[in-house]
Amino acid sequence: MQASHVRLIKILFVIIAIKLFIVLVLFGYNNSVEDIPEQSMVFIDELLVDKSDEPSWEQRLALIRKEMPSFPLEELHRRPLGEPKCGKVPAALGIDFSNDYWQTLNNANLTYHIFGAYYDNREKMIEAPLVRVLTMINHYGKRDVVKHPETFCQLWFRNRIEPVVVNVTDYKIIWIWGGGSTMVYPTLLSCCLPKTNDTKAQEAPEMVSLVTKRCDKARNLVRVVYEPDEASTAVTYPPQQQSKQNNSTQLQKKPLRFMVCVKAMDFIYKDLSWRLIEWLELMRLLGAGKVVFYDAQMHPNMTRVLNDYMETSPGFVEDSNSDTGSELYRELVNDCLK
Ligand SMILES: *[C@@H]1O[C@H](CO)[C@@H](O)[C@H](O)[C@H]1NC(C)=O
Ligand SMILES: *[C@@H]1O[C@H](CO)[C@@H](O)[C@H](O)[C@H]1NC(C)=O
Ligand SMILES: *[C@@H]1O[C@H](CO)[C@@H](O)[C@H](O)[C@H]1NC(C)=O
Ligand SMILES: *[C@@H]1O[C@H](CO)[C@@H](O)[C@H](O)[C@H]1NC(C)=O
Ligand SMILES: *[C@@H]1O[C@H](CO)[C@@H](O)[C@H](O)[C@H]1NC(C)=O
Ligand SMILES: *[C@@H]1O[C@H](CO)[C@@H](O)[C@H](O)[C@H]1NC(C)=O
């Protein structure tokens, strides 16, 4: 009788202990649940909208130019009034854009994708001065062998209503990788400016359109890039900037003018390190300020060459593999989209 009594008390004690434990656990759990809304309760007494000022017209133009470097919006806005007798500058909405970077021209059975245009008046060029238009064409036009349909450049000069219209005289394939009907080929078109007696001093046109008939209304328009050498640009600095520029450290640091991007380096087994050095030194001699690589598995000896360049000539060689994701892929298959 006494023993069963003690056992009963023991069992009761155990039950009470378990209940107490459950109550404690529940209490703790409830407390933690109640904590959450307290923490997330934040009082906002103003709307978190962007209150920065809108950019000025000049700032907007600069922003647009950064996004669409080859589209001559500023030049379009300062065109002189009046209709040319031959051709017509297209309106911004009358351009066949493919996207921010490319405009399209259909010429006979070919499609030209227009990327940019560059004024070339280098002394050693016999044809100079000329405007070179960089395009991708869906036709492997072997230079001087395959004929392209007739194409004209309408060259638009600052403050002049009439364009200068010239034939496209040369189609230079700039990256030879063989044929293939579904591909497009980087092709450099030459539009020679008419010769005058002092050709080299001739003014550069500010925009160019490609057309299939001499006086067609164009549906494309790109800025003609012309960046004369440093000696003449230095003169154009505004006065305040020039005094800042008068600082030996800043004078030594020339702005990057010419950069070379290399497609993904994919030489896993073949050691081309000696060719790489030769090529990099050639780039340096030709005036390249920077060479950008994408290391897509190189022979270890080639990686060593690049690492050595990055150490000994910082800034000259850059390895772009630090970028990640699809952005990198887009860049490495497209050379130079940065
Ligand atoms: C365009 O036509 C020419 C001649 O008819 C032909 O040689 C060429 O392959 C054609 N190009 C394309 C991209 O179809
Ligand atoms: C330019 O095109 C015209 C016809 O449109 C042609 O008569 C002339 O020979 C061409 N000039 C050159 C240099 O190809
Ligand atoms: C170019 O020079 C020649 C003689 O050197 C002269 O006869 C001609 O008129 C000049 N042309 C122009 C456009 O100045
Ligand atoms: C600018 O640099 C030149 C020489 O490099 C020096 O003679 C001149 O005093 C400098 N001017 C100023 C404002 O520092
Ligand atoms: C030159 O510019 C650098 C950085 O822009 C600055 O640190 C330095 O003090 C300047 N030197 C002179 C002499 O103004
Ligand atoms: C180049 O690679 C080979 C094989 O890995 C190696 O034997 C050789 O030492 C390397 N050359 C240099 C200069 O490191």
Short mmCIF file of C-alpha atoms and ligand atoms in Angstrom, two decimals:
data_model
loop_
_atom_site.label_atom_id
_atom_site.label_comp_id
_atom_site.label_asym_id
_atom_site.label_seq_id
_atom_site.Cartn_x
_atom_site.Cartn_y
_atom_site.Cartn_z
CA MET A 1 0.00 0.00 0.00
CA GLN A 2 2.76 2.42 1.01
CA ALA A 3 4.90 1.45 -2.01
CA SER A 4 2.07 1.98 -4.58
CA HIS A 5 1.36 5.38 -2.99
CA VAL A 6 4.92 6.49 -3.50
CA ARG A 7 4.78 5.18 -7.09
CA LEU A 8 1.59 7.16 -7.74
CA ILE A 9 3.26 10.33 -6.45
CA LYS A 10 6.28 9.65 -8.69
CA ILE A 11 4.05 9.21 -11.76
CA LEU A 12 2.11 12.38 -10.89
CA PHE A 13 5.39 14.24 -10.48
CA VAL A 14 6.60 13.07 -13.88
CA ILE A 15 3.30 14.12 -15.53
CA ILE A 16 3.48 17.55 -13.91
CA ALA A 17 7.08 17.94 -15.00
CA ILE A 18 6.20 17.07 -18.62
CA LYS A 19 3.25 19.50 -18.60
CA LEU A 20 5.41 22.23 -17.16
CA PHE A 21 7.98 21.58 -19.87
CA ILE A 22 5.34 21.77 -22.62
CA VAL A 23 3.94 24.98 -21.16
CA LEU A 24 7.42 26.47 -21.03
CA VAL A 25 8.14 25.47 -24.62
CA LEU A 26 4.82 26.90 -25.82
CA PHE A 27 5.44 30.07 -23.90
CA GLY A 28 8.88 30.45 -25.44
CA TYR A 29 7.49 29.73 -28.91
CA ASN A 30 4.67 32.25 -28.50
CA ASN A 31 7.12 34.85 -27.33
CA SER A 32 9.29 34.37 -30.40
CA VAL A 33 6.24 34.57 -32.68
CA GLU A 34 5.19 37.81 -31.06
CA ASP A 35 8.68 39.24 -31.50
CA ILE A 36 8.57 39.24 -35.32
CA PRO A 37 5.90 41.88 -35.94
CA GLU A 38 7.60 44.16 -33.39
CA GLN A 39 10.86 43.96 -35.30
CA SER A 40 9.33 44.53 -38.75
CA MET A 41 7.30 47.50 -37.62
CA VAL A 42 9.03 50.48 -39.25
CA PHE A 43 7.38 53.87 -39.43
CA ILE A 44 8.06 55.83 -42.62
CA ASP A 45 7.04 59.46 -42.47
CA GLU A 46 8.07 60.28 -46.06
CA LEU A 47 7.81 58.57 -49.43
CA LEU A 48 11.11 57.11 -50.52
CA VAL A 49 10.97 58.45 -54.07
CA ASP A 50 14.00 59.62 -56.04
CA LYS A 51 14.15 63.36 -55.48
CA SER A 52 17.27 64.10 -57.53
CA ASP A 53 16.99 66.80 -60.17
CA GLU A 54 16.23 65.90 -63.75
CA PRO A 55 19.28 66.16 -65.98
CA SER A 56 19.64 69.23 -68.17
CA TRP A 57 19.32 68.96 -71.95
CA GLU A 58 23.11 68.80 -72.30
CA GLN A 59 23.33 66.10 -69.65
CA ARG A 60 20.60 64.14 -71.39
CA LEU A 61 22.43 64.35 -74.68
CA ALA A 62 25.56 63.11 -72.96
CA LEU A 63 23.64 60.21 -71.40
CA ILE A 64 22.07 59.24 -74.73
CA ARG A 65 25.44 59.49 -76.42
CA LYS A 66 26.91 57.14 -73.87
CA GLU A 67 24.20 54.60 -74.57
CA MET A 68 24.10 55.03 -78.34
CA PRO A 69 27.60 56.15 -79.26
CA SER A 70 27.12 56.05 -83.01
CA PHE A 71 23.76 57.85 -83.17
CA PRO A 72 24.35 61.55 -83.96
CA LEU A 73 21.53 63.12 -81.95
CA GLU A 74 23.36 66.37 -81.16
CA GLU A 75 24.39 66.76 -84.79
CA LEU A 76 20.79 66.15 -85.92
CA HIS A 77 19.54 68.89 -83.61
CA ARG A 78 21.88 71.52 -84.92
CA ARG A 79 21.30 70.87 -88.63
CA PRO A 80 20.82 74.06 -90.64
CA LEU A 81 17.27 74.66 -91.88
CA GLY A 82 16.50 73.90 -95.50
CA GLU A 83 15.95 70.91 -97.73
CA PRO A 84 18.85 69.48 -99.71
CA LYS A 85 18.32 69.00 -103.45
CA CYS A 86 19.80 65.53 -103.29
CA GLY A 87 19.07 63.14 -100.44
CA LYS A 88 17.64 64.02 -97.05
CA VAL A 89 18.85 63.68 -93.49
CA PRO A 90 16.53 61.10 -91.92
CA ALA A 91 14.56 62.09 -88.85
CA ALA A 92 15.34 60.25 -85.64
CA LEU A 93 12.18 58.18 -86.09
CA GLY A 94 12.92 57.49 -89.74
CA ILE A 95 15.95 55.34 -89.02
CA ASP A 96 15.90 51.56 -89.29
CA PHE A 97 17.33 50.71 -85.91
CA SER A 98 18.01 47.11 -85.11
CA ASN A 99 18.95 48.03 -81.53
CA ASP A 100 20.98 50.71 -79.73
CA TYR A 101 24.12 49.83 -81.66
CA TRP A 102 23.07 48.72 -85.12
CA GLN A 103 21.15 50.22 -88.03
CA THR A 104 20.06 48.21 -91.03
CA LEU A 105 20.21 48.79 -94.79
CA ASN A 106 18.77 46.35 -97.30
CA ASN A 107 20.70 46.50 -100.54
CA ALA A 108 19.57 44.21 -103.37
CA ASN A 109 19.67 40.74 -101.79
CA LEU A 110 22.09 41.78 -99.05
CA THR A 111 21.57 43.16 -95.57
CA TYR A 112 24.08 45.65 -94.17
CA HIS A 113 24.18 46.11 -90.40
CA ILE A 114 25.82 49.48 -89.78
CA PHE A 115 27.79 49.97 -86.58
CA GLY A 116 29.88 53.13 -86.91
CA ALA A 117 31.87 55.42 -89.18
CA TYR A 118 35.38 56.80 -88.84
CA TYR A 119 37.21 59.61 -90.61
CA ASP A 120 40.63 58.59 -91.88
CA ASN A 121 43.09 61.22 -93.07
CA ARG A 122 46.33 59.49 -92.21
CA GLU A 123 49.16 60.86 -94.29
CA LYS A 124 50.29 57.52 -95.68
CA MET A 125 46.83 56.64 -97.05
CA ILE A 126 46.76 57.26 -100.81
CA GLU A 127 42.95 57.34 -100.86
CA ALA A 128 42.74 59.72 -97.89
CA PRO A 129 40.75 61.52 -96.78
CA LEU A 130 38.01 58.95 -96.53
CA VAL A 131 35.20 57.83 -94.27
CA ARG A 132 35.27 54.17 -93.29
CA VAL A 133 31.92 52.65 -92.41
CA LEU A 134 32.02 49.56 -90.21
CA THR A 135 29.28 47.08 -91.12
CA MET A 136 28.36 43.43 -90.88
CA ILE A 137 27.13 42.10 -94.22
CA ASN A 138 25.47 38.74 -94.82
CA HIS A 139 27.74 38.05 -97.73
CA TYR A 140 31.34 36.92 -97.91
CA GLY A 141 32.52 39.59 -100.30
CA LYS A 142 36.11 38.63 -101.01
CA ARG A 143 37.92 41.91 -101.55
CA ASP A 144 38.29 42.96 -105.20
CA VAL A 145 36.88 39.59 -106.32
CA VAL A 146 33.22 39.54 -105.34
CA LYS A 147 31.20 42.56 -106.41
CA HIS A 148 28.78 44.18 -104.00
CA PRO A 149 25.70 45.97 -105.28
CA GLU A 150 26.28 49.67 -105.90
CA THR A 151 26.13 51.72 -102.69
CA PHE A 152 26.62 55.41 -101.97
CA CYS A 153 27.69 57.41 -98.96
CA GLN A 154 25.85 60.64 -98.27
CA LEU A 155 28.33 62.65 -96.24
CA TRP A 156 26.75 65.38 -94.13
CA PHE A 157 28.93 68.33 -93.12
CA ARG A 158 28.36 70.75 -90.31
CA ASN A 159 26.39 73.84 -91.36
CA ARG A 160 26.04 72.61 -94.94
CA ILE A 161 22.65 71.63 -96.30
CA GLU A 162 23.81 69.65 -99.33
CA PRO A 163 25.52 66.32 -98.71
CA VAL A 164 28.60 65.19 -100.60
CA VAL A 165 27.62 61.91 -102.26
CA VAL A 166 30.32 59.41 -103.21
CA ASN A 167 30.43 55.76 -104.29
CA VAL A 168 31.50 53.10 -101.89
CA THR A 169 34.77 52.11 -103.53
CA ASP A 170 36.10 49.34 -101.32
CA TYR A 171 34.73 46.49 -99.22
CA LYS A 172 37.35 45.12 -96.89
CA ILE A 173 36.53 41.93 -94.98
CA ILE A 174 38.18 42.57 -91.65
CA TRP A 175 37.87 39.17 -90.13
CA ILE A 176 38.30 36.23 -92.44
CA TRP A 177 36.75 33.02 -91.26
CA GLY A 178 35.50 31.45 -94.45
CA GLY A 179 32.04 31.24 -95.96
CA GLY A 180 28.60 30.27 -94.75
CA SER A 181 25.25 31.54 -95.88
CA THR A 182 23.73 32.09 -92.42
CA MET A 183 26.60 34.26 -91.18
CA VAL A 184 27.42 37.93 -91.31
CA TYR A 185 30.89 39.26 -92.01
CA PRO A 186 32.56 42.35 -90.57
CA THR A 187 33.17 44.56 -93.59
CA LEU A 188 34.78 47.99 -93.75
CA LEU A 189 33.36 50.21 -96.48
CA SER A 190 35.43 53.06 -97.93
CA CYS A 191 33.87 56.34 -98.99
CA CYS A 192 36.58 58.58 -100.41
CA LEU A 193 36.03 62.31 -100.12
CA PRO A 194 36.52 64.21 -103.35
CA LYS A 195 40.11 65.32 -103.69
CA THR A 196 40.98 68.97 -103.47
CA ASN A 197 44.48 70.33 -103.70
CA ASP A 198 44.96 70.43 -99.95
CA THR A 199 43.23 67.12 -99.23
CA LYS A 200 44.80 66.50 -95.85
CA ALA A 201 43.40 69.66 -94.37
CA GLN A 202 39.86 68.89 -95.47
CA GLU A 203 37.05 69.15 -92.98
CA ALA A 204 35.64 65.88 -91.64
CA PRO A 205 31.94 65.24 -92.26
CA GLU A 206 29.93 64.88 -89.06
CA MET A 207 27.46 62.20 -90.19
CA VAL A 208 27.12 59.62 -92.95
CA SER A 209 24.22 57.66 -94.47
CA LEU A 210 24.42 54.65 -96.76
CA VAL A 211 21.97 54.61 -99.67
CA THR A 212 21.44 52.43 -102.73
CA LYS A 213 20.61 55.32 -105.09
CA ARG A 214 22.62 58.53 -105.11
CA CYS A 215 19.84 60.88 -103.96
CA ASP A 216 17.68 58.48 -101.95
CA LYS A 217 16.22 59.57 -98.66
CA ALA A 218 18.40 57.61 -96.25
CA ARG A 219 17.01 55.41 -93.50
CA ASN A 220 20.27 55.22 -91.57
CA LEU A 221 22.60 57.81 -90.08
CA VAL A 222 25.74 57.39 -88.03
CA ARG A 223 28.16 59.82 -86.45
CA VAL A 224 31.55 60.07 -88.13
CA VAL A 225 34.12 59.60 -85.41
CA TYR A 226 37.10 61.89 -85.80
CA GLU A 227 39.47 62.29 -82.88
CA PRO A 228 42.59 64.14 -83.99
CA ASP A 229 45.83 63.42 -82.15
CA GLU A 230 46.57 64.67 -78.66
CA ALA A 231 48.53 67.75 -79.72
CA SER A 232 45.44 69.31 -81.27
CA THR A 233 42.93 68.08 -78.66
CA ALA A 234 45.01 69.53 -75.81
CA VAL A 235 44.32 72.98 -77.20
CA THR A 236 40.57 72.49 -76.92
CA TYR A 237 40.47 72.03 -73.13
CA PRO A 238 38.40 74.72 -71.45
CA PRO A 239 40.55 77.14 -69.41
CA GLN A 240 39.65 75.88 -65.91
CA GLN A 241 40.32 72.32 -66.91
CA GLN A 242 43.64 73.32 -68.40
CA SER A 243 44.94 74.66 -65.12
CA LYS A 244 43.94 71.39 -63.45
CA GLN A 245 45.64 69.58 -66.30
CA ASN A 246 48.85 71.46 -65.46
CA ASN A 247 49.87 68.85 -63.00
CA SER A 248 52.75 66.57 -63.81
CA THR A 249 50.99 63.44 -62.56
CA GLN A 250 47.95 64.16 -64.68
CA LEU A 251 49.97 65.10 -67.72
CA GLN A 252 51.80 61.80 -67.64
CA LYS A 253 48.53 59.88 -67.50
CA LYS A 254 47.41 60.10 -71.12
CA PRO A 255 43.77 59.28 -71.76
CA LEU A 256 43.12 55.86 -73.20
CA ARG A 257 42.74 56.39 -76.91
CA PHE A 258 43.07 53.00 -78.49
CA MET A 259 42.14 49.66 -76.99
CA VAL A 260 42.30 46.21 -78.57
CA CYS A 261 39.91 43.46 -77.47
CA VAL A 262 40.81 39.87 -78.19
CA LYS A 263 38.28 37.12 -78.63
CA ALA A 264 38.26 34.34 -76.06
CA MET A 265 41.71 32.77 -75.99
CA ASP A 266 41.07 29.10 -76.50
CA PHE A 267 44.49 27.46 -76.88
CA ILE A 268 44.43 24.70 -74.33
CA TYR A 269 47.11 22.40 -75.67
CA LYS A 270 49.18 24.46 -78.10
CA ASP A 271 51.78 26.69 -76.50
CA LEU A 272 51.65 29.94 -78.46
CA SER A 273 53.26 32.01 -75.73
CA TRP A 274 56.05 33.26 -78.03
CA ARG A 275 53.51 34.37 -80.65
CA LEU A 276 51.52 36.08 -77.92
CA ILE A 277 54.55 38.11 -76.81
CA GLU A 278 55.36 39.01 -80.41
CA TRP A 279 51.79 40.11 -81.02
CA LEU A 280 51.53 42.12 -77.78
CA GLU A 281 54.75 43.98 -78.57
CA LEU A 282 53.45 44.69 -82.07
CA MET A 283 50.25 46.13 -80.54
CA ARG A 284 52.39 48.29 -78.27
CA LEU A 285 54.46 49.54 -81.22
CA LEU A 286 51.31 50.37 -83.16
CA GLY A 287 50.13 52.54 -80.28
CA ALA A 288 47.51 50.44 -78.51
CA GLY A 289 46.95 51.73 -74.98
CA LYS A 290 45.40 48.54 -73.68
CA VAL A 291 44.78 44.95 -74.75
CA VAL A 292 41.88 43.09 -73.15
CA PHE A 293 41.84 39.29 -73.01
CA TYR A 294 39.32 36.67 -72.07
CA ASP A 295 41.12 33.62 -70.81
CA ALA A 296 38.98 30.72 -71.95
CA GLN A 297 41.50 28.06 -71.05
CA MET A 298 44.97 28.82 -72.28
CA HIS A 299 48.15 26.82 -72.13
CA PRO A 300 49.69 27.51 -68.69
CA ASN A 301 52.70 29.08 -70.38
CA MET A 302 50.43 31.63 -72.10
CA THR A 303 48.68 32.44 -68.85
CA ARG A 304 52.12 33.03 -67.38
CA VAL A 305 52.91 35.49 -70.18
CA LEU A 306 49.71 37.43 -69.50
CA ASN A 307 50.30 37.43 -65.74
CA ASP A 308 53.80 38.73 -66.32
CA TYR A 309 52.51 41.54 -68.54
CA MET A 310 49.89 42.47 -65.96
CA GLU A 311 52.64 42.71 -63.37
CA THR A 312 55.31 44.50 -65.37
CA SER A 313 53.14 46.78 -67.55
CA PRO A 314 50.07 47.42 -65.40
CA GLY A 315 47.19 48.80 -67.41
CA PHE A 316 48.51 47.60 -70.74
CA VAL A 317 47.15 44.06 -70.51
CA GLU A 318 43.85 43.35 -68.83
CA ASP A 319 42.27 40.00 -68.11
CA SER A 320 38.52 40.36 -68.24
CA ASN A 321 37.72 37.04 -66.62
CA SER A 322 36.84 38.73 -63.37
CA ASP A 323 33.46 39.48 -64.95
CA THR A 324 30.90 36.78 -64.41
CA GLY A 325 27.73 35.44 -65.90
CA SER A 326 26.15 35.95 -69.27
CA GLU A 327 27.66 39.41 -69.57
CA LEU A 328 31.08 37.84 -69.93
CA TYR A 329 29.87 35.40 -72.54
CA ARG A 330 28.27 38.18 -74.57
CA GLU A 331 31.53 40.09 -74.47
CA LEU A 332 33.87 37.29 -75.25
CA VAL A 333 31.98 36.26 -78.35
CA ASN A 334 31.65 39.85 -79.49
CA ASP A 335 35.20 41.09 -78.93
CA CYS A 336 34.68 44.60 -77.66
CA LEU A 337 31.31 45.57 -76.37
CA LYS A 338 32.37 47.33 -73.21
C1 LIG B 1 23.01 37.75 -103.78
O1 LIG B 1 22.98 37.56 -105.19
C2 LIG B 1 24.25 37.26 -105.76
C3 LIG B 1 24.08 37.22 -107.27
O2 LIG B 1 22.82 36.91 -107.64
C4 LIG B 1 24.76 35.95 -105.20
O3 LIG B 1 26.03 35.66 -105.74
C5 LIG B 1 24.86 36.07 -103.70
O4 LIG B 1 25.26 34.85 -103.12
C6 LIG B 1 23.55 36.50 -103.08
N1 LIG B 1 23.77 36.77 -101.68
C7 LIG B 1 22.98 36.32 -100.71
C8 LIG B 1 23.35 36.66 -99.33
O5 LIG B 1 21.99 35.68 -100.95
C1 LIG B 2 29.95 55.71 -109.11
O1 LIG B 2 28.63 55.38 -109.52
C2 LIG B 2 28.26 55.84 -110.79
C3 LIG B 2 26.84 55.43 -111.11
O2 LIG B 2 26.01 55.54 -110.08
C4 LIG B 2 29.17 55.27 -111.86
O3 LIG B 2 28.84 55.82 -113.11
C5 LIG B 2 30.61 55.59 -111.50
O4 LIG B 2 31.46 54.96 -112.41
C6 LIG B 2 30.95 55.14 -110.10
N1 LIG B 2 32.27 55.59 -109.77
C7 LIG B 2 33.18 54.79 -109.26
C8 LIG B 2 34.48 55.42 -108.95
O5 LIG B 2 32.96 53.63 -109.03
C1 LIG B 3 44.59 72.60 -107.89
O1 LIG B 3 45.86 72.90 -108.38
C2 LIG B 3 45.95 73.06 -109.79
C3 LIG B 3 47.37 73.32 -110.20
O2 LIG B 3 48.26 72.88 -109.25
C4 LIG B 3 45.05 74.19 -110.23
O3 LIG B 3 45.07 74.31 -111.63
C5 LIG B 3 43.63 73.93 -109.77
O4 LIG B 3 42.79 75.02 -110.07
C6 LIG B 3 43.60 73.68 -108.27
N1 LIG B 3 42.25 73.30 -107.90
C7 LIG B 3 41.61 73.77 -106.82
C8 LIG B 3 40.26 73.23 -106.54
O5 LIG B 3 42.14 74.57 -106.09
C1 LIG B 4 52.27 74.75 -65.50
O1 LIG B 4 53.37 73.98 -65.96
C2 LIG B 4 54.41 74.78 -66.50
C3 LIG B 4 55.51 73.83 -66.99
O2 LIG B 4 55.10 72.54 -67.09
C4 LIG B 4 54.95 75.74 -65.45
O3 LIG B 4 55.95 76.57 -66.04
C5 LIG B 4 53.81 76.62 -64.95
O4 LIG B 4 54.28 77.45 -63.92
C6 LIG B 4 52.67 75.75 -64.44
N1 LIG B 4 51.54 76.59 -64.07
C7 LIG B 4 50.86 76.44 -62.93
C8 LIG B 4 49.72 77.39 -62.71
O5 LIG B 4 51.10 75.56 -62.13
C1 LIG B 5 48.25 66.76 -58.91
O1 LIG B 5 47.05 65.99 -58.89
C2 LIG B 5 47.05 64.99 -57.89
C3 LIG B 5 45.77 64.17 -58.05
O2 LIG B 5 44.89 64.70 -58.97
C4 LIG B 5 47.16 65.64 -56.53
O3 LIG B 5 47.16 64.65 -55.53
C5 LIG B 5 48.42 66.46 -56.45
O4 LIG B 5 48.50 67.14 -55.22
C6 LIG B 5 48.49 67.46 -57.58
N1 LIG B 5 49.79 68.13 -57.57
C7 LIG B 5 49.93 69.44 -57.70
C8 LIG B 5 51.34 69.94 -57.66
O5 LIG B 5 48.99 70.20 -57.83
C1 LIG B 6 56.08 25.68 -70.90
O1 LIG B 6 55.35 24.50 -70.64
C2 LIG B 6 56.11 23.31 -70.59
C3 LIG B 6 55.15 22.17 -70.37
O2 LIG B 6 54.26 22.44 -69.32
C4 LIG B 6 57.16 23.40 -69.50
O3 LIG B 6 57.99 22.24 -69.54
C5 LIG B 6 58.03 24.63 -69.74
O4 LIG B 6 58.94 24.78 -68.69
C6 LIG B 6 57.14 25.87 -69.83
N1 LIG B 6 57.96 27.01 -70.13
C7 LIG B 6 58.15 27.99 -69.27
C8 LIG B 6 59.04 29.12 -69.73
O5 LIG B 6 57.63 28.01 -68.16
#
